[in-house]
Coordinates of C-alpha atoms in Angstrom, one line a residue:
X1 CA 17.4 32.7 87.9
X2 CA 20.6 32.2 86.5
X3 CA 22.3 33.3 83.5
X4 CA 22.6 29.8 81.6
X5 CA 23.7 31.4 78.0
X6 CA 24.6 34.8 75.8
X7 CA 25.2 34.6 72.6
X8 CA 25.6 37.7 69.8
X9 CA 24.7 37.3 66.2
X10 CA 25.7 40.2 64.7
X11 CA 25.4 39.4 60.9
X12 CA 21.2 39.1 62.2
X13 CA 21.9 41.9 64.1
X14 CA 20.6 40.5 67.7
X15 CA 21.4 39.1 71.0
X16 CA 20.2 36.4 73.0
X17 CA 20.4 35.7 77.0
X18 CA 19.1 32.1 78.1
X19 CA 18.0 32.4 82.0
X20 CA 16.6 29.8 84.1
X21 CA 16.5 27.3 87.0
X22 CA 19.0 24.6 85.8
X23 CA 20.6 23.7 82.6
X24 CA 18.5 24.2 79.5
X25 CA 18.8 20.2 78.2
X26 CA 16.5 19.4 81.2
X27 CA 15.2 22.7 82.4
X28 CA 12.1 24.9 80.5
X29 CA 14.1 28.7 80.3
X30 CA 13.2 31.8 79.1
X31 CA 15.1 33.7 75.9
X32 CA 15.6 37.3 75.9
X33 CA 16.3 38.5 72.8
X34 CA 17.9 42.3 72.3
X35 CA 17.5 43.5 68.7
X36 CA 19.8 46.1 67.8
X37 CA 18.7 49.3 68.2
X38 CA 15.1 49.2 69.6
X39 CA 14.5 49.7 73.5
X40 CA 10.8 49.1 73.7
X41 CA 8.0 46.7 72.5
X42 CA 3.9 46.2 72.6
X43 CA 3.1 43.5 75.1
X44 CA -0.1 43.4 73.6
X45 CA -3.1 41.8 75.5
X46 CA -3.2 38.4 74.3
X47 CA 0.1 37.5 76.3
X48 CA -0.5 37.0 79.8
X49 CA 2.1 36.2 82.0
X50 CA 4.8 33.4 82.9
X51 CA 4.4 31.4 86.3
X52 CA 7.0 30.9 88.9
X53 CA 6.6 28.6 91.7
X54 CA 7.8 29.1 94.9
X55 CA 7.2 27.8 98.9
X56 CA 6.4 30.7 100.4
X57 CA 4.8 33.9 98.0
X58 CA 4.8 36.5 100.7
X59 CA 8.5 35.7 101.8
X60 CA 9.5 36.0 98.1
X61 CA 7.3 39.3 97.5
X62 CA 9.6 40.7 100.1
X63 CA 12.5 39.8 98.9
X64 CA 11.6 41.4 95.5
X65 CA 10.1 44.4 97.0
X66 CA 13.6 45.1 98.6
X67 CA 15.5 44.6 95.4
X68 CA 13.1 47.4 94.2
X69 CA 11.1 45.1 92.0
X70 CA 7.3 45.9 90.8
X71 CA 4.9 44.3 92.6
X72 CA 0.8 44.6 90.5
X73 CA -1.2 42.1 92.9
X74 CA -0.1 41.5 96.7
X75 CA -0.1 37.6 98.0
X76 CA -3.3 36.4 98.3
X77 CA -6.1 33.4 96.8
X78 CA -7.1 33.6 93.1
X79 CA -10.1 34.6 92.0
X80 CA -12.2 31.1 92.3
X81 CA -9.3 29.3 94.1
X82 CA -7.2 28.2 97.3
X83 CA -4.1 28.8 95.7
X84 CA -2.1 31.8 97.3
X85 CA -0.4 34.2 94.3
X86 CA 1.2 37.4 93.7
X87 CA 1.8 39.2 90.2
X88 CA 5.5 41.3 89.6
X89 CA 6.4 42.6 86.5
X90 CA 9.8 43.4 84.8
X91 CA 11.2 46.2 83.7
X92 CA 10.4 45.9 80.2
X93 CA 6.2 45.3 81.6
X94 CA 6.5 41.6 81.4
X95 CA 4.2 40.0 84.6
X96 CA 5.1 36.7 86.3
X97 CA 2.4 34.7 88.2
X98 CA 4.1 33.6 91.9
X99 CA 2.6 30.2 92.6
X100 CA 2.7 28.4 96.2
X101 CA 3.6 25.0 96.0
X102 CA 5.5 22.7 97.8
X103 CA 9.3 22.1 96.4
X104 CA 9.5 21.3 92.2
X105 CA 12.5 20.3 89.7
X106 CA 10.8 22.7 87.4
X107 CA 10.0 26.4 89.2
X108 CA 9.5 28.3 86.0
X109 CA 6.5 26.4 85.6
X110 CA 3.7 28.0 83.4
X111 CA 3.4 30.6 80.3
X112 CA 0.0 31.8 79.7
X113 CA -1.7 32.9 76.7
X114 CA -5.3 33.8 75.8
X115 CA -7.4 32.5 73.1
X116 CA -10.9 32.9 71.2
X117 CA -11.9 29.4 71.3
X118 CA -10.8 27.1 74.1
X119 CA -11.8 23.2 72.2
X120 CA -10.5 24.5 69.2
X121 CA -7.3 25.2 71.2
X122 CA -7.4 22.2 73.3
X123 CA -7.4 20.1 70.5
X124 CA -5.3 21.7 68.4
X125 CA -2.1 21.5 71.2
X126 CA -3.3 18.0 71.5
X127 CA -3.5 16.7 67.8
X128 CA -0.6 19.0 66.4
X129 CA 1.8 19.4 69.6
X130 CA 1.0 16.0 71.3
X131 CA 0.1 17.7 74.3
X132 CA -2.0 16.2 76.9
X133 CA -4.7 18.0 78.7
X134 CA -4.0 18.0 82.2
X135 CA -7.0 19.8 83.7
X136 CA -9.7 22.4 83.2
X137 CA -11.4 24.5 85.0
X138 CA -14.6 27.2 84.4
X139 CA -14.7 30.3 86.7
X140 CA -18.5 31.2 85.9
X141 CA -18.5 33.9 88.9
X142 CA -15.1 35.4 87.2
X143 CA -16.0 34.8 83.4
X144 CA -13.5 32.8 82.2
X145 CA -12.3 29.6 81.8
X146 CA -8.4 28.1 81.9
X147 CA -7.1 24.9 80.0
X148 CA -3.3 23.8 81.4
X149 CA -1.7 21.6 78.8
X150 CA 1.6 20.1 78.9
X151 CA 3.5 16.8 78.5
X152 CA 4.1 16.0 81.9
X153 CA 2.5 16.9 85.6
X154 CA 2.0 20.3 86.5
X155 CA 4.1 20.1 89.8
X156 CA 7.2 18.4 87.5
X157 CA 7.2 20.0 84.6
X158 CA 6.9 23.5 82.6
X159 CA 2.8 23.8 81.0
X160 CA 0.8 25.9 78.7
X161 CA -2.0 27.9 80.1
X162 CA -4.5 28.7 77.9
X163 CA -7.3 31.3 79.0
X164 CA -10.8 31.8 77.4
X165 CA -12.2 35.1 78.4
X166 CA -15.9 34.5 78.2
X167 CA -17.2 36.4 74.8
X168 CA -13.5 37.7 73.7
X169 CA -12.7 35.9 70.2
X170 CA -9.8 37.9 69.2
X171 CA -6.8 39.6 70.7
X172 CA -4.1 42.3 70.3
X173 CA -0.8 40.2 70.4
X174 CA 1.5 43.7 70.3
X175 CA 5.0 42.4 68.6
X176 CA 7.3 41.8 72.4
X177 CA 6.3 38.3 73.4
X178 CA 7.4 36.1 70.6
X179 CA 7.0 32.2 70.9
X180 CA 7.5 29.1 72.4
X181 CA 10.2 26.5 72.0
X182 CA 10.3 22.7 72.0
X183 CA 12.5 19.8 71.4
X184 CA 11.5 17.1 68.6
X185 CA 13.6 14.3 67.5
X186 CA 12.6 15.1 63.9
X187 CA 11.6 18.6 62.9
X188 CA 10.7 17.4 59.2
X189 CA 7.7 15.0 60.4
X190 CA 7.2 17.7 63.1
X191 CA 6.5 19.9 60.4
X192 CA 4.2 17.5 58.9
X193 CA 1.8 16.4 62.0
X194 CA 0.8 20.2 61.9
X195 CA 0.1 20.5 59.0
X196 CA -2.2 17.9 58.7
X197 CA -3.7 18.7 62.2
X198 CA -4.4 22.3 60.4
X199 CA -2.0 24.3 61.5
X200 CA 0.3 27.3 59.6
X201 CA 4.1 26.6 59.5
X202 CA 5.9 30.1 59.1
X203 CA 9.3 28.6 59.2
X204 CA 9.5 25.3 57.1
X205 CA 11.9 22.7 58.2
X206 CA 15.1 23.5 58.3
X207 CA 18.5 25.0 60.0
X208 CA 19.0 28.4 60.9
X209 CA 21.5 30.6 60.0
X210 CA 24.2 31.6 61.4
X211 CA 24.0 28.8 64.0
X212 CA 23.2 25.7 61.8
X213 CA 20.1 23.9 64.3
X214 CA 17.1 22.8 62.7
X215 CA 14.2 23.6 63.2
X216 CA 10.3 24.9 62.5
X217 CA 7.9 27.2 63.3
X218 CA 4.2 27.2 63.1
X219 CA 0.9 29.2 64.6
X220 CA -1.9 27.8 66.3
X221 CA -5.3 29.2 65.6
X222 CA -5.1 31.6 67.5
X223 CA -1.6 33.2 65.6
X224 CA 0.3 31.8 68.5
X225 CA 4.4 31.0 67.3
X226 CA 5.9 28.0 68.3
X227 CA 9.5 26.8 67.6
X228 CA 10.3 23.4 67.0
X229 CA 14.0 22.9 67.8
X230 CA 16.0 19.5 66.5
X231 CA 17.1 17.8 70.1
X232 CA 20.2 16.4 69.0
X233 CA 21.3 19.8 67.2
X234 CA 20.2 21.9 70.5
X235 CA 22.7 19.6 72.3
X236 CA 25.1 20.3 70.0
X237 CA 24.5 23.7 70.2
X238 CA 25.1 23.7 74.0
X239 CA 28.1 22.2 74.1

């Protein structure tokens, strides 16, 4: 990845860094965020990991094995699939899901989260977020069941993957993994589809200080965050 962004906000007493695989108007990225003074967070167990796609998994679990990198599961099919994968994880105990696939605009392609209730989810993302749902698919022999949802193909653009766990209603979230991020032409009526497709804004409408873009923030039902950022502001903000 690249470093795309830093900024400090010292009157909120943090630091961002904006990394990714091209620029972030047309590119899904991940934010880490340093707040002052603490050097460790709770993963939890809801969070599961983000996915990375590459062309060759084993050639790329070398390359991270020789930059002394983690490595939890060695290249191989998942469980009920064809699809060759490896797990690393970061220093901080964050895992990322390798993916084989051919070449994409979009490699950091997944974040995965588990929930109690896969419909309720499904349509929640769908009737709240807009989301479409792009496939499904049970694992019987494995116990669980996936949902990827997203606005866009899976081999072109970034997607949510939501995990039911069969029998597990409830999860630990811990307090490291925070939320996700999206662009809306209008946070206000943003703010307003999800409330009236049930779900909780935490953050109501509105710019942020310090740094002036709208936005909102809401949790689906499973106390998932999600940040809705004002397109034009983010621009802005970029620039």
């Amino acid at each position: 990845m690249k470093l795309l962004r830093r900024r400090d906000i010292p009157e909120e007493r943090y630091t961002n860094a904006f990394l990714g695989y091209g620029p972030e108007d047309s590119h899904f990225v991940i934010e880490l965020t340093y707040n002052y003074g603490v050097d460790k967070y709770d993963i939890g167990a809801g969070f599961g990991h983000f996915g990375i796609a590459v062309e060759d998994v084993t050639k790329t679990v070398d390359l991270i094995k020789a930059k002394g990198g983690k490595v939890t599961r060695e290249p191989g099919p998942v469980k009920g699939g064809s699809t060759v994968i490896a797990f690393i994880e970061d220093p901080d105990g964050y895992k990322f899901e390798l993916l084989e696939r051919g070449p994409t605009p979009e490699p950091l392609c997944q974040v995965m989260l588990r929930v109690g209730d896969l419909d309720r989810s499904i349509n929640f993302y769908e009737k709240a977020f807009g989301m479409e749902l792009l496939r499904k698919r049970d694992n019987p022999e494995y116990k669980y069941t996936i949902a990827m949802m997203g606005y866009g193909p899976e081999d072109k653009n970034a997607v949510l993957e939501l995990t039911y766990n069969y029998g597990v209603s409830e999860y630990d979230k811990g307090n490291g993994y925070a939320q996700i991020a999206i662009g809306t032409d209008d946070v206000y009526k943003t703010a307003e589809a999800i409330k009236l497709s049930g779900g909780k804004i935490t953050r109501e409408p509105g710019p942020l200080p310090g740094i002036n873009t709208k936005i909102t923030a809401c949790l689906d039902p499973d106390g998932w965050k999600s940040v809705f950022v004002d397109n034009i502001d983010f621009l802005k903000e970029l620039d």
